[in-house]
XYZ file of C-alpha atoms in Angstrom:
235
model
C 129.213 -28.826 50.312
C 130.265 -26.293 47.739
C 133.553 -24.509 47.603
C 133.862 -20.892 46.498
C 132.254 -20.682 43.053
C 134.196 -19.449 40.096
C 133.203 -15.963 38.994
C 133.687 -16.945 35.365
C 130.677 -19.212 35.654
C 128.423 -16.327 36.633
C 126.632 -15.723 39.934
C 125.440 -18.716 41.943
C 126.796 -21.332 39.452
C 125.932 -24.342 41.643
C 122.240 -23.432 41.892
C 121.728 -25.176 38.557
C 122.527 -28.482 40.264
C 119.512 -28.321 42.580
C 116.942 -29.822 40.138
C 119.309 -32.696 39.290
C 119.980 -33.327 42.963
C 116.276 -33.329 43.759
C 115.725 -35.875 40.997
C 118.593 -38.045 42.264
C 117.245 -37.853 45.796
C 113.786 -38.865 44.637
C 115.201 -41.839 42.731
C 117.226 -42.934 45.758
C 114.208 -42.664 48.031
C 111.983 -44.595 45.622
C 114.573 -47.352 45.284
C 114.920 -47.589 49.059
C 111.138 -47.776 49.463
C 110.923 -50.446 46.768
C 113.588 -52.601 48.414
C 112.029 -52.073 51.847
C 108.631 -53.170 50.545
C 110.136 -56.321 49.067
C 111.889 -57.108 52.338
C 108.736 -56.605 54.385
C 106.602 -58.715 52.048
C 109.325 -61.286 51.327
C 108.957 -60.830 47.583
C 111.031 -60.056 44.463
C 114.694 -59.358 45.245
C 114.488 -60.498 48.866
C 113.630 -64.015 47.690
C 117.145 -64.308 46.264
C 118.920 -63.119 49.415
C 119.752 -66.639 50.689
C 121.066 -67.619 47.253
C 123.279 -64.547 47.049
C 124.631 -65.210 50.540
C 125.331 -68.849 49.723
C 127.176 -67.765 46.584
C 129.269 -65.296 48.588
C 130.125 -68.000 51.114
C 131.235 -70.247 48.272
C 133.686 -67.588 47.100
C 135.521 -67.436 50.418
C 139.294 -67.724 50.318
C 141.756 -66.946 53.143
C 143.299 -63.965 51.351
C 139.918 -62.604 50.294
C 138.602 -62.915 53.829
C 141.516 -60.828 55.114
C 140.750 -58.123 52.553
C 137.057 -58.221 53.458
C 137.858 -57.747 57.144
C 140.057 -54.714 56.478
C 137.430 -53.137 54.268
C 134.536 -53.861 56.605
C 136.408 -52.435 59.620
C 137.025 -49.202 57.729
C 133.272 -48.975 57.142
C 132.368 -49.723 60.744
C 131.452 -47.312 63.515
C 135.006 -46.882 64.798
C 136.570 -46.648 61.352
C 134.068 -44.143 60.008
C 134.178 -42.048 63.172
C 137.952 -41.733 62.969
C 137.862 -41.022 59.237
C 135.163 -38.392 59.702
C 137.102 -36.658 62.477
C 140.249 -36.708 60.359
C 138.478 -35.277 57.307
C 136.763 -32.589 59.394
C 140.107 -31.634 60.943
C 141.768 -31.359 57.530
C 138.934 -29.207 56.186
C 139.027 -26.958 59.257
C 142.800 -26.496 59.032
C 142.403 -25.513 55.387
C 139.908 -22.832 56.343
C 136.805 -24.769 55.296
C 135.121 -24.818 58.672
C 131.628 -24.669 57.202
C 132.301 -27.750 55.090
C 133.770 -29.503 58.126
C 130.632 -28.710 60.111
C 128.347 -29.901 57.325
C 130.316 -33.146 56.986
C 130.064 -33.803 60.724
C 126.330 -33.054 60.742
C 125.777 -35.220 57.669
C 127.480 -38.208 59.258
C 125.683 -37.694 62.566
C 122.371 -37.594 60.722
C 123.114 -40.789 58.809
C 124.069 -42.542 62.050
C 120.759 -41.572 63.655
C 118.827 -42.654 60.556
C 120.591 -46.012 60.643
C 119.554 -46.708 64.220
C 115.954 -45.604 63.722
C 115.436 -47.598 60.533
C 116.996 -50.753 61.970
C 114.605 -50.564 64.905
C 111.662 -49.804 62.624
C 112.210 -52.805 60.341
C 113.667 -55.222 62.892
C 115.019 -57.585 60.243
C 117.091 -60.543 61.373
C 120.568 -61.081 59.974
C 121.753 -64.199 58.103
C 122.336 -67.348 60.158
C 125.296 -67.189 62.529
C 126.389 -70.526 61.095
C 127.446 -68.633 57.964
C 128.968 -65.699 59.808
C 132.673 -64.929 59.866
C 133.222 -63.085 63.121
C 131.238 -62.188 66.212
C 127.442 -61.806 65.888
C 126.111 -58.257 65.783
C 123.574 -57.099 68.340
C 121.753 -54.780 65.908
C 119.200 -55.569 63.221
C 120.093 -56.037 59.566
C 118.026 -53.577 57.521
C 119.428 -51.325 56.175
C 123.157 -52.016 56.228
C 124.718 -49.293 58.353
C 128.184 -49.989 56.989
C 126.957 -49.580 53.409
C 124.833 -46.517 54.130
C 127.293 -44.573 56.261
C 130.339 -45.398 54.148
C 128.550 -44.249 50.993
C 127.532 -41.040 52.766
C 131.091 -40.249 53.858
C 132.814 -40.978 50.560
C 129.959 -39.376 48.628
C 130.201 -36.206 50.696
C 133.966 -36.045 50.196
C 133.531 -36.573 46.467
C 130.972 -33.763 46.516
C 133.514 -31.395 48.041
C 135.848 -32.109 45.130
C 133.101 -31.950 42.488
C 131.907 -28.539 43.645
C 135.403 -27.122 43.829
C 137.665 -25.696 41.169
C 139.615 -28.949 40.879
C 140.578 -30.246 37.410
C 138.154 -32.641 35.756
C 140.594 -35.526 36.085
C 140.709 -35.070 39.856
C 136.927 -34.901 40.026
C 136.641 -38.121 38.038
C 139.112 -39.844 40.366
C 137.148 -38.629 43.404
C 133.889 -40.033 42.059
C 135.495 -43.335 41.046
C 137.163 -43.710 44.442
C 133.867 -43.028 46.217
C 131.995 -45.600 44.135
C 134.681 -48.257 44.609
C 134.873 -47.666 48.375
C 131.103 -47.897 48.784
C 130.929 -51.043 46.657
C 133.741 -52.798 48.519
C 132.295 -52.129 51.954
C 128.822 -53.255 50.900
C 130.098 -56.425 49.261
C 132.232 -57.238 52.300
C 129.095 -57.276 54.461
C 127.483 -59.919 52.271
C 130.725 -61.888 51.977
C 131.132 -62.026 55.745
C 127.399 -62.873 56.102
C 126.597 -59.908 58.307
C 123.949 -58.689 55.859
C 121.606 -59.791 53.133
C 122.124 -58.292 49.680
C 118.927 -56.256 49.959
C 120.236 -54.698 53.202
C 123.210 -53.391 51.243
C 121.118 -52.217 48.290
C 118.873 -50.317 50.693
C 121.908 -48.699 52.321
C 123.269 -47.500 48.991
C 119.877 -46.175 47.857
C 119.319 -44.355 51.130
C 122.779 -42.792 50.867
C 121.879 -41.279 47.498
C 118.693 -39.793 48.955
C 120.397 -38.470 52.103
C 123.354 -36.957 50.248
C 121.018 -35.293 47.758
C 118.963 -33.774 50.571
C 122.058 -32.440 52.322
C 123.496 -31.046 49.084
C 120.248 -29.293 48.159
C 120.000 -27.789 51.635
C 123.583 -26.519 51.541
C 123.376 -25.158 47.996
C 120.065 -23.427 48.665
C 121.433 -21.781 51.802
C 124.600 -20.801 49.931
C 122.579 -19.306 47.093
C 120.483 -17.232 49.485
C 123.572 -15.874 51.225
C 125.150 -14.955 47.911
C 121.934 -13.328 46.723
C 121.783 -11.182 49.863
C 125.428 -10.240 49.440
C 124.806 -9.345 45.796
C 121.850 -7.128 46.723
C 123.987 -5.459 49.367
C 126.700 -4.664 46.865
C 124.151 -3.329 44.383
C 122.667 -0.986 46.943
C 126.043 0.476 47.886
């Protein structure tokens, strides 16, 4: 979701990012497919899911559980919906209505993908005997909290990265996005709502989805700028 490009960087400066984004999207999609295959066949990483869950359960402490609940609620449907609406409102007020619209569409798309993939794989969650909290009525794979949180924070980081913000601010945005995505994903394993491979699949899918959205937006932006440039040349 690019901001207005700097003229000092030449025309269409963000178009150079498209090949890198395509590569990142391909890597994310391949990783998701690899994890999904292991889950379906019960091989490789998925074999260690029970061990990872047992280890997470062994780490439980009252204070850590409270932190995990706060984090996991922020990455839930209600938390992400409110955060998305707030971010869209802020962008719209600042005159970035296109970015607000893209953010809303991106989150809506990730929500739909989550539901479809959960139904397609139909994977059961860890035993309720290990669960902290009320059982979920949806399937486990992929982790919706991990996927949708990574999409939101990744999209917001993208807004900063493609803006004229100082490098230090861009670095902070990326670091904050990574930390937020990690914390939400880890909280799902800690609370025993998801297997580790569910979370890994969510993160991988987020990379692929964000890359697709970014390429689409940058390509459309480049075409608009090219048409505008031709119009100015013909005048």
